[in-house]
XYZ file of C-alpha atoms in Angstrom:
381
model
C 0.000 0.000 0.000
C 1.239 3.507 -0.811
C 1.356 6.067 2.003
C 0.389 9.738 1.841
C 4.035 10.719 1.636
C 4.785 8.337 -1.206
C 6.094 5.416 0.822
C 4.679 1.930 1.152
C 3.534 0.302 4.316
C 2.500 -3.327 4.432
C -0.242 -2.810 6.993
C -1.836 0.634 6.792
C -1.542 4.098 5.318
C 1.235 6.104 6.939
C -0.107 9.501 7.969
C 1.508 12.924 7.888
C 2.214 13.929 11.475
C 2.173 17.694 12.091
C 2.301 17.226 15.870
C 4.338 19.361 18.266
C 6.263 16.391 19.638
C 6.956 13.560 19.631
C 7.222 14.366 15.973
C 7.510 12.717 12.602
C 10.912 11.369 11.593
C 12.232 11.177 8.017
C 10.859 8.034 6.393
C 14.227 6.918 5.021
C 15.668 7.104 8.529
C 12.866 4.897 9.852
C 13.543 2.393 7.080
C 17.201 2.283 8.103
C 16.267 1.787 11.753
C 13.859 -0.961 10.726
C 16.623 -2.740 8.788
C 18.855 -2.698 11.880
C 16.140 -3.375 14.420
C 16.613 -7.106 15.085
C 20.321 -7.320 14.350
C 22.354 -4.149 14.790
C 25.561 -4.379 12.739
C 25.875 -8.125 13.286
C 25.506 -7.931 17.063
C 22.570 -10.351 17.001
C 20.499 -7.909 19.070
C 18.829 -4.525 18.916
C 20.987 -1.579 19.990
C 18.648 -0.970 22.944
C 19.312 -4.523 24.165
C 23.074 -4.014 24.288
C 24.999 -2.742 27.287
C 25.674 0.974 27.382
C 29.221 -0.056 28.369
C 29.670 -2.142 25.219
C 32.066 -1.057 22.473
C 29.103 -1.138 20.073
C 27.148 1.508 21.958
C 30.313 3.470 22.731
C 30.730 4.015 19.003
C 27.099 5.159 18.677
C 27.402 7.880 21.319
C 30.874 8.887 20.112
C 29.599 9.236 16.543
C 26.622 11.255 17.784
C 28.875 13.682 19.641
C 31.305 13.949 16.753
C 28.501 14.704 14.273
C 26.779 17.336 16.389
C 30.133 18.996 17.059
C 30.726 19.091 13.300
C 27.225 20.388 12.471
C 27.456 23.254 14.980
C 31.261 23.759 15.023
C 31.303 23.147 18.786
C 34.778 23.801 20.256
C 36.425 21.515 22.820
C 35.835 24.160 25.489
C 32.197 23.009 25.479
C 30.871 19.694 26.763
C 28.170 17.809 24.858
C 25.862 15.807 27.116
C 23.065 13.337 26.350
C 20.837 13.381 29.432
C 17.458 12.244 30.712
C 14.572 14.168 32.239
C 13.772 16.177 29.135
C 14.188 19.920 28.855
C 12.087 20.229 32.019
C 14.898 18.761 34.131
C 17.103 21.602 32.890
C 14.634 24.105 34.359
C 16.009 22.927 37.726
C 19.590 22.079 36.776
C 20.344 25.550 35.370
C 19.513 27.587 38.512
C 20.989 24.929 40.809
C 24.329 25.368 39.059
C 24.406 29.020 38.129
C 22.092 31.229 40.213
C 24.984 31.946 42.583
C 27.515 32.520 39.827
C 27.750 36.255 40.573
C 27.336 38.324 43.772
C 23.859 39.431 42.708
C 22.683 35.807 42.990
C 19.977 36.796 40.528
C 19.024 35.459 37.113
C 17.234 37.413 34.384
C 14.444 35.493 32.633
C 12.802 36.703 29.441
C 9.335 35.138 29.604
C 7.673 34.992 26.188
C 5.338 32.009 26.536
C 4.339 28.829 28.313
C 7.750 27.151 28.517
C 9.882 30.118 29.549
C 7.237 30.903 32.179
C 7.521 27.366 33.565
C 11.311 27.678 33.603
C 11.183 30.992 35.488
C 8.771 29.650 38.080
C 10.953 26.590 38.633
C 14.062 28.742 39.040
C 12.292 30.809 41.697
C 12.377 27.735 43.955
C 16.157 28.076 44.176
C 16.752 31.811 44.414
C 16.022 35.256 43.043
C 14.630 35.533 39.531
C 14.078 38.823 37.737
C 11.293 38.713 35.147
C 12.673 40.983 32.431
C 9.171 41.740 31.160
C 5.885 41.488 33.093
C 3.798 38.354 32.722
C 1.457 38.639 29.764
C -2.187 37.564 29.771
C -1.695 36.522 26.127
C 1.612 35.744 24.486
C 1.584 37.135 20.958
C 5.079 38.578 20.612
C 7.967 40.049 22.597
C 7.792 43.479 24.268
C 10.208 46.046 22.841
C 13.694 45.804 24.337
C 13.464 49.420 25.516
C 10.840 48.276 28.043
C 12.944 45.460 29.512
C 14.145 45.674 33.104
C 17.520 43.915 33.269
C 19.433 43.292 36.499
C 22.661 45.209 37.105
C 24.893 42.123 37.100
C 22.852 38.923 36.712
C 24.357 35.480 37.058
C 22.852 34.611 33.689
C 20.206 35.617 31.151
C 17.686 32.945 30.166
C 15.335 32.795 27.207
C 13.434 30.268 25.099
C 14.298 30.527 21.414
C 10.957 29.128 20.288
C 7.734 28.843 22.253
C 6.142 25.630 21.001
C 2.626 26.415 22.211
C 2.332 30.111 21.364
C 4.367 30.019 18.146
C 6.810 32.767 19.131
C 10.416 32.561 17.912
C 13.357 34.732 18.966
C 15.905 34.066 16.239
C 18.969 35.627 17.893
C 20.322 36.705 21.266
C 18.652 39.998 22.277
C 21.067 42.864 21.598
C 20.443 44.578 24.945
C 21.971 41.733 26.973
C 25.533 42.720 28.006
C 28.210 40.552 26.384
C 29.720 39.507 29.737
C 26.431 37.951 30.932
C 26.224 34.176 30.401
C 23.406 33.301 28.002
C 21.272 30.214 28.646
C 18.848 29.148 25.925
C 16.142 26.519 25.625
C 16.154 25.624 21.919
C 13.949 22.552 22.215
C 11.606 23.292 19.317
C 13.859 25.095 16.817
C 17.198 23.379 17.455
C 18.944 22.320 14.230
C 16.525 24.252 12.021
C 18.914 27.177 11.488
C 22.651 27.872 11.930
C 23.780 29.680 15.089
C 27.069 30.521 16.799
C 27.342 28.255 19.828
C 30.194 30.351 21.260
C 27.746 33.184 21.966
C 26.005 30.927 24.490
C 27.030 29.482 27.830
C 24.367 26.763 27.839
C 22.065 25.504 25.099
C 19.685 22.617 25.673
C 17.081 20.901 23.530
C 14.854 17.873 23.914
C 15.155 15.487 20.980
C 11.567 14.576 20.137
C 10.949 17.522 17.829
C 13.831 18.070 15.415
C 16.427 15.391 16.045
C 14.922 12.228 17.416
C 12.522 10.658 19.850
C 11.487 11.332 23.429
C 13.841 10.242 26.183
C 16.977 12.329 25.681
C 17.845 16.011 26.076
C 21.028 17.416 24.552
C 22.963 19.899 26.686
C 25.854 21.918 25.244
C 27.660 23.737 28.013
C 30.833 25.729 28.651
C 33.183 23.585 30.706
C 34.694 26.557 32.539
C 31.250 27.606 33.725
C 30.661 24.182 35.250
C 33.966 24.551 37.090
C 32.734 27.753 38.751
C 29.748 26.060 40.395
C 29.903 26.213 44.213
C 26.633 24.463 45.035
C 27.448 21.144 46.706
C 23.793 20.114 47.093
C 22.918 19.401 43.481
C 21.263 15.992 43.005
C 23.837 13.799 41.297
C 21.539 13.045 38.345
C 21.461 16.794 37.567
C 25.143 17.464 38.282
C 26.869 18.575 35.075
C 30.377 17.817 36.361
C 29.428 14.238 37.181
C 27.868 13.795 33.760
C 30.891 15.337 31.996
C 33.319 13.167 33.960
C 31.298 10.065 33.054
C 30.645 10.818 29.395
C 26.862 11.135 29.926
C 26.878 7.637 31.425
C 26.916 8.042 35.198
C 23.811 5.870 35.076
C 22.312 3.933 32.169
C 21.595 6.508 29.451
C 18.594 6.382 27.067
C 20.504 4.264 24.555
C 17.832 3.928 21.862
C 17.031 7.663 21.933
C 20.744 8.477 21.568
C 20.963 5.999 18.680
C 18.077 7.779 16.888
C 19.665 11.179 17.575
C 22.876 9.904 16.014
C 20.910 8.822 12.943
C 19.287 12.263 12.718
C 22.620 14.080 12.985
C 23.954 11.950 10.120
C 20.762 12.646 8.138
C 21.148 16.409 8.628
C 24.691 16.221 7.298
C 23.441 14.228 4.299
C 20.855 16.941 3.541
C 23.588 19.555 3.293
C 23.861 20.635 6.929
C 22.118 23.539 8.598
C 22.344 25.795 5.553
C 20.084 23.425 3.614
C 17.852 22.709 6.615
C 17.435 26.456 7.193
C 16.336 26.974 3.584
C 13.831 24.122 3.877
C 12.500 25.551 7.123
C 11.992 28.932 5.464
C 10.200 27.378 2.506
C 7.876 25.198 4.586
C 6.817 27.959 6.972
C 6.404 30.461 4.143
C 3.941 28.120 2.438
C 1.737 28.017 5.538
C 1.981 31.718 6.385
C 1.236 32.701 2.777
C -1.877 30.519 2.857
C -2.971 32.218 6.078
C -2.266 35.710 4.724
C -4.101 35.038 1.458
C -7.192 33.587 3.154
C -8.904 37.012 3.588
C -9.201 36.520 7.333
C -10.518 32.946 7.238
C -7.297 31.741 8.866
C -5.723 34.060 11.448
C -2.360 33.856 13.201
C -2.208 36.348 16.081
C 1.581 36.476 16.574
C 3.509 39.631 15.618
C 5.083 38.963 12.225
C 8.598 39.680 13.516
C 8.295 36.834 16.008
C 6.336 34.252 14.027
C 7.783 30.793 14.543
C 8.931 28.745 11.585
C 8.418 25.460 13.412
C 5.137 25.944 15.312
C 2.316 27.856 13.631
C -0.885 28.247 15.666
C -3.934 29.750 13.981
C -7.680 30.099 14.347
C -10.494 29.805 11.821
C -12.493 33.006 12.084
C -16.039 33.803 10.997
C -17.823 37.080 11.746
C -14.710 38.277 13.562
C -14.552 35.506 16.166
C -12.918 32.053 16.288
C -15.266 29.363 14.991
C -14.692 26.251 17.089
C -17.161 24.177 15.066
C -15.240 24.853 11.850
C -11.950 24.139 13.644
C -13.306 20.785 14.811
C -14.421 20.037 11.250
C -10.973 21.065 9.941
C -9.256 18.599 12.258
C -11.760 15.854 11.412
C -11.350 16.286 7.657
C -7.572 16.556 7.998
C -7.556 13.169 9.711
C -9.683 11.779 6.876
C -6.983 13.127 4.532
C -4.337 11.288 6.578
C -2.992 14.399 8.334
C -2.839 14.115 12.111
C -1.926 16.006 15.306
C -3.187 19.401 14.134
C -5.238 20.315 17.198
C -3.934 23.398 19.006
C -2.716 23.260 22.593
C -5.478 23.685 25.181
C -3.831 26.940 26.379
C -4.317 28.536 22.945
C -6.961 26.478 21.167
C -7.557 26.354 17.447
C -5.098 24.602 15.163
C -1.330 24.227 15.330
C 0.971 23.156 12.513
C 4.420 21.955 13.530
C 7.003 21.881 10.758
C 9.974 20.104 12.271
C 12.874 18.592 10.357
C 10.972 15.363 9.681
C 8.399 17.229 7.568
C 9.393 17.710 3.935
C 8.517 20.632 1.676
C 6.250 18.336 -0.353
C 4.359 17.350 2.791
C 3.931 21.010 3.747
C 2.501 21.609 0.265
C -0.057 18.837 0.826
C -1.153 20.566 4.018
C -1.589 24.000 2.428
C -3.503 22.462 -0.470
C -5.845 20.940 2.088
C -6.155 24.314 3.847
C -7.084 26.044 0.591
C -9.649 23.378 -0.314
C -11.164 23.508 3.166
C -11.558 27.288 2.942
C -13.198 27.026 -0.498
C -15.682 24.468 0.819
C -16.501 26.321 4.054
C -16.285 30.065 3.384
């Protein structure tokens, strides 16, 4: 049987998954994983059945680190860690390590949506947090930098590069942050969709299940010298960066299968032409959706300021008579499923519809979605 994305599946039609995570993986990668599933490189077992101390898995995690270092030009002064607990665990690990880095014992948090708000609230459990901008009732952009209230000498500045739920993307470090302030960034939902200079950051972390793998592993890229400055002796060992660095991400049993998939994705990204090619694809895919919204004469509405519109997560409403039409949105999702497109329902905090265009979604698949959007509008205007 032929799938919606042109591939065959012996049992059922393979659907296009526009979900916010766990997300769709490239089909050719899944085929490769399937080929290796019962007998990984002659080992007579699946990679997830082998010891994390085995030479076979050691090569997997070494290749993964080597590839991500190559993709991002990560210098040896940074550690690359494959950890558990998702990005959420880093909401605790970051302040535990670095809130006391400077005499102010204060961290600046730029809160632009659901996930940066959660991170700020978690950090407040461990010390003083300065909210750079007031909490918004609705997140639809980023307040102008002139209105920000930065601390005099914060231990670090924290922001989320892409808010998965609200569809807000900050594509570079804010210019008003002093250059001597360590920058910490949650890149979970736009990591490896565009090039960036890792040396501008002190810590970058990203959960894998959106752009480079499956749930179960979070990648942390961190300045080694910063870890050495930590004075907190009460950090739980599972969150302790020094312990993880000293043990090569294997103080305890790591998520071996998730690391294996991440390694496959890093190799796939290199095969596509690296981040330059991925960035161009990301631009093209998101432009297709935003153009369809803009040309719908108000039928589809995205409420995010254009400057901050995310390329990976696009929430929108279907509007009739000036208000969101939940019945039409329900019909949209139902008919999308009938057209073999799934996971388009918006997050409960925002409602409506959300399209996620991670690395596993091709340009051709994005075109199928916008064709459906246009047809749906024609049939329901």
